[in-house]
GROMACS .gro file of C-alpha atoms in nm:
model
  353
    1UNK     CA    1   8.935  14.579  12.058
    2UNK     CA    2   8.655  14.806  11.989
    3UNK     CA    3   8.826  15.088  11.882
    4UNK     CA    4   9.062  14.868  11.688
    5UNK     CA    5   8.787  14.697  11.516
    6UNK     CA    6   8.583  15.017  11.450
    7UNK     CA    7   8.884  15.150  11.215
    8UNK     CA    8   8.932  14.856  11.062
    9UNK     CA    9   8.548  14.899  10.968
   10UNK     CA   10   8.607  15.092  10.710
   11UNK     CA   11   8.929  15.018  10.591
   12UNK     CA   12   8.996  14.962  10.220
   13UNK     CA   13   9.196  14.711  10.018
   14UNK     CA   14   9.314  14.679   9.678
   15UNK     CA   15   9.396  14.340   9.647
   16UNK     CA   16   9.110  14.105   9.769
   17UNK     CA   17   9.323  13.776   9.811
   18UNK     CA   18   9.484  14.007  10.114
   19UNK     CA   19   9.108  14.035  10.276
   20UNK     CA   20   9.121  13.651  10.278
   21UNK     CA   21   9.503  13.662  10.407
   22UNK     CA   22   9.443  13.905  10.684
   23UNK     CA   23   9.072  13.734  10.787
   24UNK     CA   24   9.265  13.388  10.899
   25UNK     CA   25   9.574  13.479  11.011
   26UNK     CA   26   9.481  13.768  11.198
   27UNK     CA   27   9.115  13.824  11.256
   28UNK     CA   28   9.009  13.461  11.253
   29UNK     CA   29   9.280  13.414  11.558
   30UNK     CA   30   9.210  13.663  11.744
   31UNK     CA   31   9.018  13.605  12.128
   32UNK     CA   32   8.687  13.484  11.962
   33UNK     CA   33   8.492  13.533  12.281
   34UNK     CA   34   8.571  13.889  12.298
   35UNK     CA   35   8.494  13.940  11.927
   36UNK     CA   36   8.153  13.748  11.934
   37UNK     CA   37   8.038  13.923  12.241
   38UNK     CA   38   8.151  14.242  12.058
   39UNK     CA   39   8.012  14.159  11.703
   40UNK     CA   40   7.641  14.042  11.882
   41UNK     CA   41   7.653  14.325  12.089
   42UNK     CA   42   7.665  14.571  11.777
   43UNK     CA   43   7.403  14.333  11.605
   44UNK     CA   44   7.179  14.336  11.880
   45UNK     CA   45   7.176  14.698  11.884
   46UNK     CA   46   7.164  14.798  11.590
   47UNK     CA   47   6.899  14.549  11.426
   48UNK     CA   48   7.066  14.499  11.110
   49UNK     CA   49   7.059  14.195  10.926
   50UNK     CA   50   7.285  14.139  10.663
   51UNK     CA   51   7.227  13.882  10.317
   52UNK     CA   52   7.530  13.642  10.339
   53UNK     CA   53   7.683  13.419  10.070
   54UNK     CA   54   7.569  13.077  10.086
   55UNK     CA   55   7.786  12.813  10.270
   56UNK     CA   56   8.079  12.684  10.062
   57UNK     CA   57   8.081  12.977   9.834
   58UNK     CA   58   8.413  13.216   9.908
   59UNK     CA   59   8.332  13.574  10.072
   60UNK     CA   60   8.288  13.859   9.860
   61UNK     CA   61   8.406  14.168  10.021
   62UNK     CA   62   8.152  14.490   9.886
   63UNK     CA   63   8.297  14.707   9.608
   64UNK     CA   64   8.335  15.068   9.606
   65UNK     CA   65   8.470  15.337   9.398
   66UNK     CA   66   8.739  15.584   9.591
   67UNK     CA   67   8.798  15.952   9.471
   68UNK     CA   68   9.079  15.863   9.191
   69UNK     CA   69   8.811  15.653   9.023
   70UNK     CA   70   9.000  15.291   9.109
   71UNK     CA   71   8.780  15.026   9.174
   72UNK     CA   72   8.884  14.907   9.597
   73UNK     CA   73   8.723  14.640   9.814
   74UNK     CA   74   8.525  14.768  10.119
   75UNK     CA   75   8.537  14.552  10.432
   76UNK     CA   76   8.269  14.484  10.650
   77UNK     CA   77   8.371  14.282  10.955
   78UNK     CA   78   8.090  14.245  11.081
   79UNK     CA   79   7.952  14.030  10.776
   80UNK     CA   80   8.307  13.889  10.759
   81UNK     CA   81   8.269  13.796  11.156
   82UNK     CA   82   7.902  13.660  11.081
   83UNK     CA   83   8.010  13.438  10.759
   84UNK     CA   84   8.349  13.277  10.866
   85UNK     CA   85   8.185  13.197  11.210
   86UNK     CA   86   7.897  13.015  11.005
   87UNK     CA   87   8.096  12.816  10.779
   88UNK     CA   88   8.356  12.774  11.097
   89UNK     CA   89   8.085  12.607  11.295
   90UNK     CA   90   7.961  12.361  10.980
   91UNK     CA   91   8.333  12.258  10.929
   92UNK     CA   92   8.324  12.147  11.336
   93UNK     CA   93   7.961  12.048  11.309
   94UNK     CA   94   8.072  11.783  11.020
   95UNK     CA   95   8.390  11.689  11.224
   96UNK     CA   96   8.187  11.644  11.514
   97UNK     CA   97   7.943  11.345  11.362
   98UNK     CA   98   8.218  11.196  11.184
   99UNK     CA   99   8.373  11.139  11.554
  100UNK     CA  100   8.028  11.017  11.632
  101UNK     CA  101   8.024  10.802  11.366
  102UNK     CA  102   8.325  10.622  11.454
  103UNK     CA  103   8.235  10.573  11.811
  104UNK     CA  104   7.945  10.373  11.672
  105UNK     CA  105   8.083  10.194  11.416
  106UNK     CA  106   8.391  10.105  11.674
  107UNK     CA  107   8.085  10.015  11.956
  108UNK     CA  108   7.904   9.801  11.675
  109UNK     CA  109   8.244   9.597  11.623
  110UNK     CA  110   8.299   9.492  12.017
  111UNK     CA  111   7.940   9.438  12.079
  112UNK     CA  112   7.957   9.217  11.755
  113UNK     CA  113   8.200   9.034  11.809
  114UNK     CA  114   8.104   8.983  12.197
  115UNK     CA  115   7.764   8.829  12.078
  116UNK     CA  116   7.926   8.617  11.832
  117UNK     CA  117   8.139   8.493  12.093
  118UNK     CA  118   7.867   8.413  12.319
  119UNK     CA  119   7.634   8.228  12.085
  120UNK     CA  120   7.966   8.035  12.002
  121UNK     CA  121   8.022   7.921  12.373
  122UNK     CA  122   7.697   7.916  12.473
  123UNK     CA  123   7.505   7.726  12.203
  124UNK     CA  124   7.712   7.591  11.930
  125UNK     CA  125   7.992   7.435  12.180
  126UNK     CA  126   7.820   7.223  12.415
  127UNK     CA  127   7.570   7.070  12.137
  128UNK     CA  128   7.873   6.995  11.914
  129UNK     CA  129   7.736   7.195  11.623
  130UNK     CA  130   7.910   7.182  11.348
  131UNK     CA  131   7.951   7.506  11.131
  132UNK     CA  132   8.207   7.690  10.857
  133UNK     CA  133   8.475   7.961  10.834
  134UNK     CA  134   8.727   8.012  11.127
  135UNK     CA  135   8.543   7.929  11.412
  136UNK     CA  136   8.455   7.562  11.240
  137UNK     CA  137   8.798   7.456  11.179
  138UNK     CA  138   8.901   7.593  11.593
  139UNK     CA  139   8.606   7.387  11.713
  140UNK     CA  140   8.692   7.073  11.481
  141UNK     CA  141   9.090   7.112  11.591
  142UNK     CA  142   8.957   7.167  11.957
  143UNK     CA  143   8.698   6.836  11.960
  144UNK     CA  144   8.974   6.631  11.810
  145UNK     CA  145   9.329   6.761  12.002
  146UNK     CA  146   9.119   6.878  12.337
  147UNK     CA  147   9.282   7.197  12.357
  148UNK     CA  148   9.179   7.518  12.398
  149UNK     CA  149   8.903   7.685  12.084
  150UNK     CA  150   8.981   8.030  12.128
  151UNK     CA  151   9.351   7.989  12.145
  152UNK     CA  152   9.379   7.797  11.811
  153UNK     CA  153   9.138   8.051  11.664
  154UNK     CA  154   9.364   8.320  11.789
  155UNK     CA  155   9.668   8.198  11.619
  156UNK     CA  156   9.467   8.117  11.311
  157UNK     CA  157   9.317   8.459  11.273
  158UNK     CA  158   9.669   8.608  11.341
  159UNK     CA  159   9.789   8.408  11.080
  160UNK     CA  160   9.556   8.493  10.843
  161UNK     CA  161   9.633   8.877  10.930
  162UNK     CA  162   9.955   8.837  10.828
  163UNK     CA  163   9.908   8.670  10.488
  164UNK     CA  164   9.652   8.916  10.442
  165UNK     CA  165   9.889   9.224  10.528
  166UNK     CA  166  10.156   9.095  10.308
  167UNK     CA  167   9.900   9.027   9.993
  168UNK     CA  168   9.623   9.280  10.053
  169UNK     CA  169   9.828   9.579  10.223
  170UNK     CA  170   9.772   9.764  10.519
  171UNK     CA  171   9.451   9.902  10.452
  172UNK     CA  172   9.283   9.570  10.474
  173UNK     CA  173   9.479   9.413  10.732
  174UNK     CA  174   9.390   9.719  10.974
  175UNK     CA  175   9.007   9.674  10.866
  176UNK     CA  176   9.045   9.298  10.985
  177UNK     CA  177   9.231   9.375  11.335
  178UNK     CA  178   8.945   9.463  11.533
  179UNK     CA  179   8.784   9.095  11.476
  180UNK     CA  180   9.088   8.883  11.482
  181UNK     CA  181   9.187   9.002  11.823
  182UNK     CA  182   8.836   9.061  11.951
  183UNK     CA  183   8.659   8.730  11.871
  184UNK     CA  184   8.883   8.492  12.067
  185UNK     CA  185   8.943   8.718  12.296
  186UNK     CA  186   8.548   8.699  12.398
  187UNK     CA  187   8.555   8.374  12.330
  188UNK     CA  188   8.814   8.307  12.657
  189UNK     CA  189   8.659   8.523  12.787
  190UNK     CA  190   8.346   8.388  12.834
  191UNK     CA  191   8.426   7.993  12.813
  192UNK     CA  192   8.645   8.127  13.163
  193UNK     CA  193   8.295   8.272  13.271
  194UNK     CA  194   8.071   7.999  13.200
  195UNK     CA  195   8.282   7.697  13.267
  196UNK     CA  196   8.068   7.356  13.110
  197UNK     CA  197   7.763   7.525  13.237
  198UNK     CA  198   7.520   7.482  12.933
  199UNK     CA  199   7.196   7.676  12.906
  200UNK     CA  200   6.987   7.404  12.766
  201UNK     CA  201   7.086   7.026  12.604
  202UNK     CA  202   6.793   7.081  12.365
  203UNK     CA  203   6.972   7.014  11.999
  204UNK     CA  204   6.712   7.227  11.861
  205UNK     CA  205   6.677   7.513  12.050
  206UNK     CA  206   7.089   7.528  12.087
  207UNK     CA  207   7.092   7.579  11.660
  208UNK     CA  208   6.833   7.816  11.671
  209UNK     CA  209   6.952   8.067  11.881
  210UNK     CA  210   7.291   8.040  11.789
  211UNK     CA  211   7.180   8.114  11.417
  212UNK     CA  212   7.041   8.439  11.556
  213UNK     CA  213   7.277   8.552  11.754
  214UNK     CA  214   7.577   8.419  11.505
  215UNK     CA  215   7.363   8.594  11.255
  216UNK     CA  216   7.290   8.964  11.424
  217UNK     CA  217   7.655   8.926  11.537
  218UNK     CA  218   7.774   8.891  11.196
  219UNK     CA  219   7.543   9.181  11.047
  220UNK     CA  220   7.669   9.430  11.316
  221UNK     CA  221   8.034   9.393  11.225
  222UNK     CA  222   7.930   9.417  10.851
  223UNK     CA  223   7.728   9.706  10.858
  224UNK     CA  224   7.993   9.879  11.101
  225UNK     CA  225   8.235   9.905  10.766
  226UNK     CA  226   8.442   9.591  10.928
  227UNK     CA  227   8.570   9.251  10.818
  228UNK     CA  228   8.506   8.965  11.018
  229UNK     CA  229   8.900   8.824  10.911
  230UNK     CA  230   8.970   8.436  10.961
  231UNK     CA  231   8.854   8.274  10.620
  232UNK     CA  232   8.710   8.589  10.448
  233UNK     CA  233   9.082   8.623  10.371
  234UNK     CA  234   9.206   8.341  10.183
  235UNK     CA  235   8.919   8.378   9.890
  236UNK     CA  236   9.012   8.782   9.908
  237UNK     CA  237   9.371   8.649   9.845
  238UNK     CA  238   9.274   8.379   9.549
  239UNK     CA  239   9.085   8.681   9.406
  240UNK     CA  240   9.370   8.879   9.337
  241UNK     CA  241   9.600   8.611   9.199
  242UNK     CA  242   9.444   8.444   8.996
  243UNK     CA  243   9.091   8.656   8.978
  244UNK     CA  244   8.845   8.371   9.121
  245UNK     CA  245   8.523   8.484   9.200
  246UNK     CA  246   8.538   8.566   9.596
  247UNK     CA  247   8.104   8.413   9.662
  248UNK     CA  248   8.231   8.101   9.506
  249UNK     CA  249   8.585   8.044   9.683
  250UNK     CA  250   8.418   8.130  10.037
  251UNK     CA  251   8.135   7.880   9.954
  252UNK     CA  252   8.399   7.549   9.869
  253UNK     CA  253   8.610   7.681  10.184
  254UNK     CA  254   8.284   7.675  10.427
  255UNK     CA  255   8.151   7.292  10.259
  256UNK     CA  256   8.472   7.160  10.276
  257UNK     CA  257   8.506   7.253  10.638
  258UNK     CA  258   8.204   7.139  10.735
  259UNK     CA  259   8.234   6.820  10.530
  260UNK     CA  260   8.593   6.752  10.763
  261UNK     CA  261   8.354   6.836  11.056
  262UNK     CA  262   8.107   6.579  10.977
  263UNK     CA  263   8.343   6.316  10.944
  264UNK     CA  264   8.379   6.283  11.312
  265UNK     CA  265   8.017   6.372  11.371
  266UNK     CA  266   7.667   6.198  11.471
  267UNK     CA  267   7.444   6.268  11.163
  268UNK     CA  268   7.193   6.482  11.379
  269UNK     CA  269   7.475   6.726  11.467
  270UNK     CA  270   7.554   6.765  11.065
  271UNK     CA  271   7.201   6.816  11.003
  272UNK     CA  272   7.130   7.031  11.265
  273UNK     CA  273   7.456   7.234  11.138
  274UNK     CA  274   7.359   7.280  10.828
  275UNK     CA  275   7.020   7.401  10.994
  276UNK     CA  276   7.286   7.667  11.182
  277UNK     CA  277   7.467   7.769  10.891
  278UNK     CA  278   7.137   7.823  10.674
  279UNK     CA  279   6.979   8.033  10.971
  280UNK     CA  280   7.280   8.262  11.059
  281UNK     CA  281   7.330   8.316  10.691
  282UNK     CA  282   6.928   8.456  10.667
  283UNK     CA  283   6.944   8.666  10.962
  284UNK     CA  284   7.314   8.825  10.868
  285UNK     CA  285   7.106   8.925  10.552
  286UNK     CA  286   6.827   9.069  10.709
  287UNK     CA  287   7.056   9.257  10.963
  288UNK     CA  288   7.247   9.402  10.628
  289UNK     CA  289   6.909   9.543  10.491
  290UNK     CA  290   6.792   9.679  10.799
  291UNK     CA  291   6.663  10.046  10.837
  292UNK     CA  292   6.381  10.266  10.807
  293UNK     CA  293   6.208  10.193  10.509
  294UNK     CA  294   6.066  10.442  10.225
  295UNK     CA  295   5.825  10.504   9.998
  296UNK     CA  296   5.857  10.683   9.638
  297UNK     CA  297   5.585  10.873   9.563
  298UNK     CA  298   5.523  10.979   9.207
  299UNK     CA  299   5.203  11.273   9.217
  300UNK     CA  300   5.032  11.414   8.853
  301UNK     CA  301   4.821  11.657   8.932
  302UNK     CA  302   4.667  12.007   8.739
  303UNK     CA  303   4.761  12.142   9.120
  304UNK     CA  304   5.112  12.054   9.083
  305UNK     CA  305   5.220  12.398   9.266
  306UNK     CA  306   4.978  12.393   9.591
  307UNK     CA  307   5.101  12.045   9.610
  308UNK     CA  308   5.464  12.062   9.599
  309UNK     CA  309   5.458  12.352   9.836
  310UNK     CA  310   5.218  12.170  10.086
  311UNK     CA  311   5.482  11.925  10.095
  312UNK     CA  312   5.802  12.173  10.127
  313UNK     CA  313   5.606  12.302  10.414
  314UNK     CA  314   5.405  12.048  10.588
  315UNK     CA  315   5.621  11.712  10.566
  316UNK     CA  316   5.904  11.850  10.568
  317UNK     CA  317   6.027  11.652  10.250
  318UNK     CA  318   6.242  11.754   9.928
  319UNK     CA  319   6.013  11.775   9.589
  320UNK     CA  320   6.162  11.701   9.221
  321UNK     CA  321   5.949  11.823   8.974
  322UNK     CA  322   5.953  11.602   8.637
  323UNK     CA  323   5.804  11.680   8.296
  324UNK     CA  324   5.571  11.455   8.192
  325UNK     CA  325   5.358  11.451   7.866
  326UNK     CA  326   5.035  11.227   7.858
  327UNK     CA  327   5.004  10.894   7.638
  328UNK     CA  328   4.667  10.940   7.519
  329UNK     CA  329   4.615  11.394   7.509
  330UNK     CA  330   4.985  11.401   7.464
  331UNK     CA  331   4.921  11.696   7.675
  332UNK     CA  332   5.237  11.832   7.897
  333UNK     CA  333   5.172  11.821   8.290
  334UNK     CA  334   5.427  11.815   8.614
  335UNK     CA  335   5.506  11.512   8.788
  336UNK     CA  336   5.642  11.533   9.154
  337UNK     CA  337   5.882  11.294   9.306
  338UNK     CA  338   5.967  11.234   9.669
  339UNK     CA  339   6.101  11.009   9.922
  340UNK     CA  340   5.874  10.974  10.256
  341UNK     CA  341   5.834  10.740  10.545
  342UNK     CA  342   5.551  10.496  10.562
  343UNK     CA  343   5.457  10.707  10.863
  344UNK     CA  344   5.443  11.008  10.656
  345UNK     CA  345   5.269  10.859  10.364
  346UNK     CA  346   4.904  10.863  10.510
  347UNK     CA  347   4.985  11.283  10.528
  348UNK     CA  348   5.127  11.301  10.145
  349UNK     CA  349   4.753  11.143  10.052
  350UNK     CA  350   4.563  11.409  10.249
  351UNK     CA  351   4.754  11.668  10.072
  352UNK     CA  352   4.702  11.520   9.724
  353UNK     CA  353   4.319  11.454   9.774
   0.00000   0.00000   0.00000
């Protein structure tokens, strides 16, 4: 391999889409443990550092003149080693967070779903809460037939899988699996587990903390890029036919559910469910917007330059530099823009004093 490579050093090439050709079928494949153990010890020894194109840019093999005055393409393999093995490693680096990405967003969906589950059988059952979409109209059919919630909520989600396959497409009816299997699936699950045993008969305290955990629930499978299925797919479907606005269809569906519910209800239960509904519907918001907050700083200063590179360097924080012209002088001066943390903030005002 080393004498191999040391030929091939200096070996030159007329056409330069054959460099590309030869570099990943036949260097590129070659036993890459060998070759970087080769390649770093040359480096090593000899010191040399080498400028290399910037990532995403193709490779540029060096140009040379032979003796009949025809312009050929010197390789280099070393810098051909050294730049395919750098943008090599960001193509795996990228793959590698979007697998992480997915395991997250897939662990977000069960542990969703699983909470929603559990405020569902653990709060909102035994106080006969009343409440809207899917999981209203399996409780209602279950407190007027007797029969089992999370079985009529699994056909009824599977139903509404299918309609939505058949209307929506595949796309959307695979982005809606994950819930319509998982959420009466927990919910068996863990009416099996608790069997009647209730937490607490407090009315009160059995809507709040069902509104949280209906509403963090709710916000996890969101934010996770996921639909929560059951009746988010008839409005979806009424959208497309005949183009009705999907926030208004979903808000008749959920009253008239809950206006079936309270038919058959004590009046404390309806008011205590519309309690529910208004406090899973706040904290499903709040989940949506949650995340590190930031600050936009806009700086005007006559040391524009010490500033911008005080931030580069110190905070760690990208600068854009504006062009700004005063109201009153009409005189032209720099304005710098950039994004920090409110933990960083207190630094940025150091700098700029």
């Amino acid at each position: 391999l080393h004498l191999s490579l040391r030929r091939q050093r200096q070996m030159c090439i007329r056409d330069s889409k054959s460099i590309h050709t030869a570099i990943r079928t036949g260097f590129c494949q070659s036993d890459a443990i060998a070759v970087f153990l080769f390649f770093s010890s040359i480096l090593a020894l000899s010191g040399a550092s080498r400028q290399l194109p910037q990532r995403g840019r193709p490779w540029q093999p060096h140009q040379s003149r032979c003796s009949d005055g025809k312009q050929q393409h010197r390789v280099d393999f070393l810098e051909v080693f050294l730049y395919y093995k750098d943008s090599m490693g960001g193509t795996a680096m990228k793959s590698t967070r979007r697998w992480q990405q997915l395991l997250l967003n897939s662990l977000a969906i069960i542990l969703g779903n699983a909470l929603y589950s559990l405020a569902v059988a653990l709060f909102l059952e035994p106080a006969g809460l009343i409440t809207g979409g899917a999981t209203g109209i399996a409780l209602a059919f279950g407190r007027l037939t007797g029969l089992s919630v999370s079985g009529f909520l699994f056909l009824f989600n599977m139903s509404m899988l299918v309609w939505g396959w058949a209307v929506l497409g595949k796309k959307f009816a695979l982005n809606t699996l994950a819930s319509s299997v998982l959420s009466p699936a927990f919910l068996g699950l863990f009416e099996r587990l608790l069997d009647g045993r209730v937490l607490t008969e407090d009315i009160f305290l059995c809507t709040i903390f069902s509104g949280l955990g209906i509403g963090v629930a709710l916000g996890m499978v969101i934010r996770a890029g996921a639909s929560t299925g059951g009746m988010d797919i008839p409005p979806l479907v009424l959208q497309k036919w005949f183009r009705w606005p999907v926030s208004i269809t979903m808000m008749l569906f959920d009253i008239a559910i809950l206006l079936v519910q309270a038919a058959f209800s004590q009046p404390e239960q309806v008011l205590y469910g519309i309690v529910l509904v208004i406090t899973h519907t706040i904290v499903m918001d709040k989940m949506l917007m949650l995340g590190d907050s930031r600050t936009e700083v806009k700086i005007i200063s006559t040391r524009s330059d010490e500033i911008r590179t005080a931030i580069l360097a110190e905070i760690d924080r990208g600068v854009t530099v504006l062009h700004g012209e005063g109201g009153y002088t009409h005189e032209s001066s720099a304005v710098l823009l950039s994004i920090v943390s409110n933990r960083e903030l207190p630094r940025l005002e150091k700098l700029g004093h």
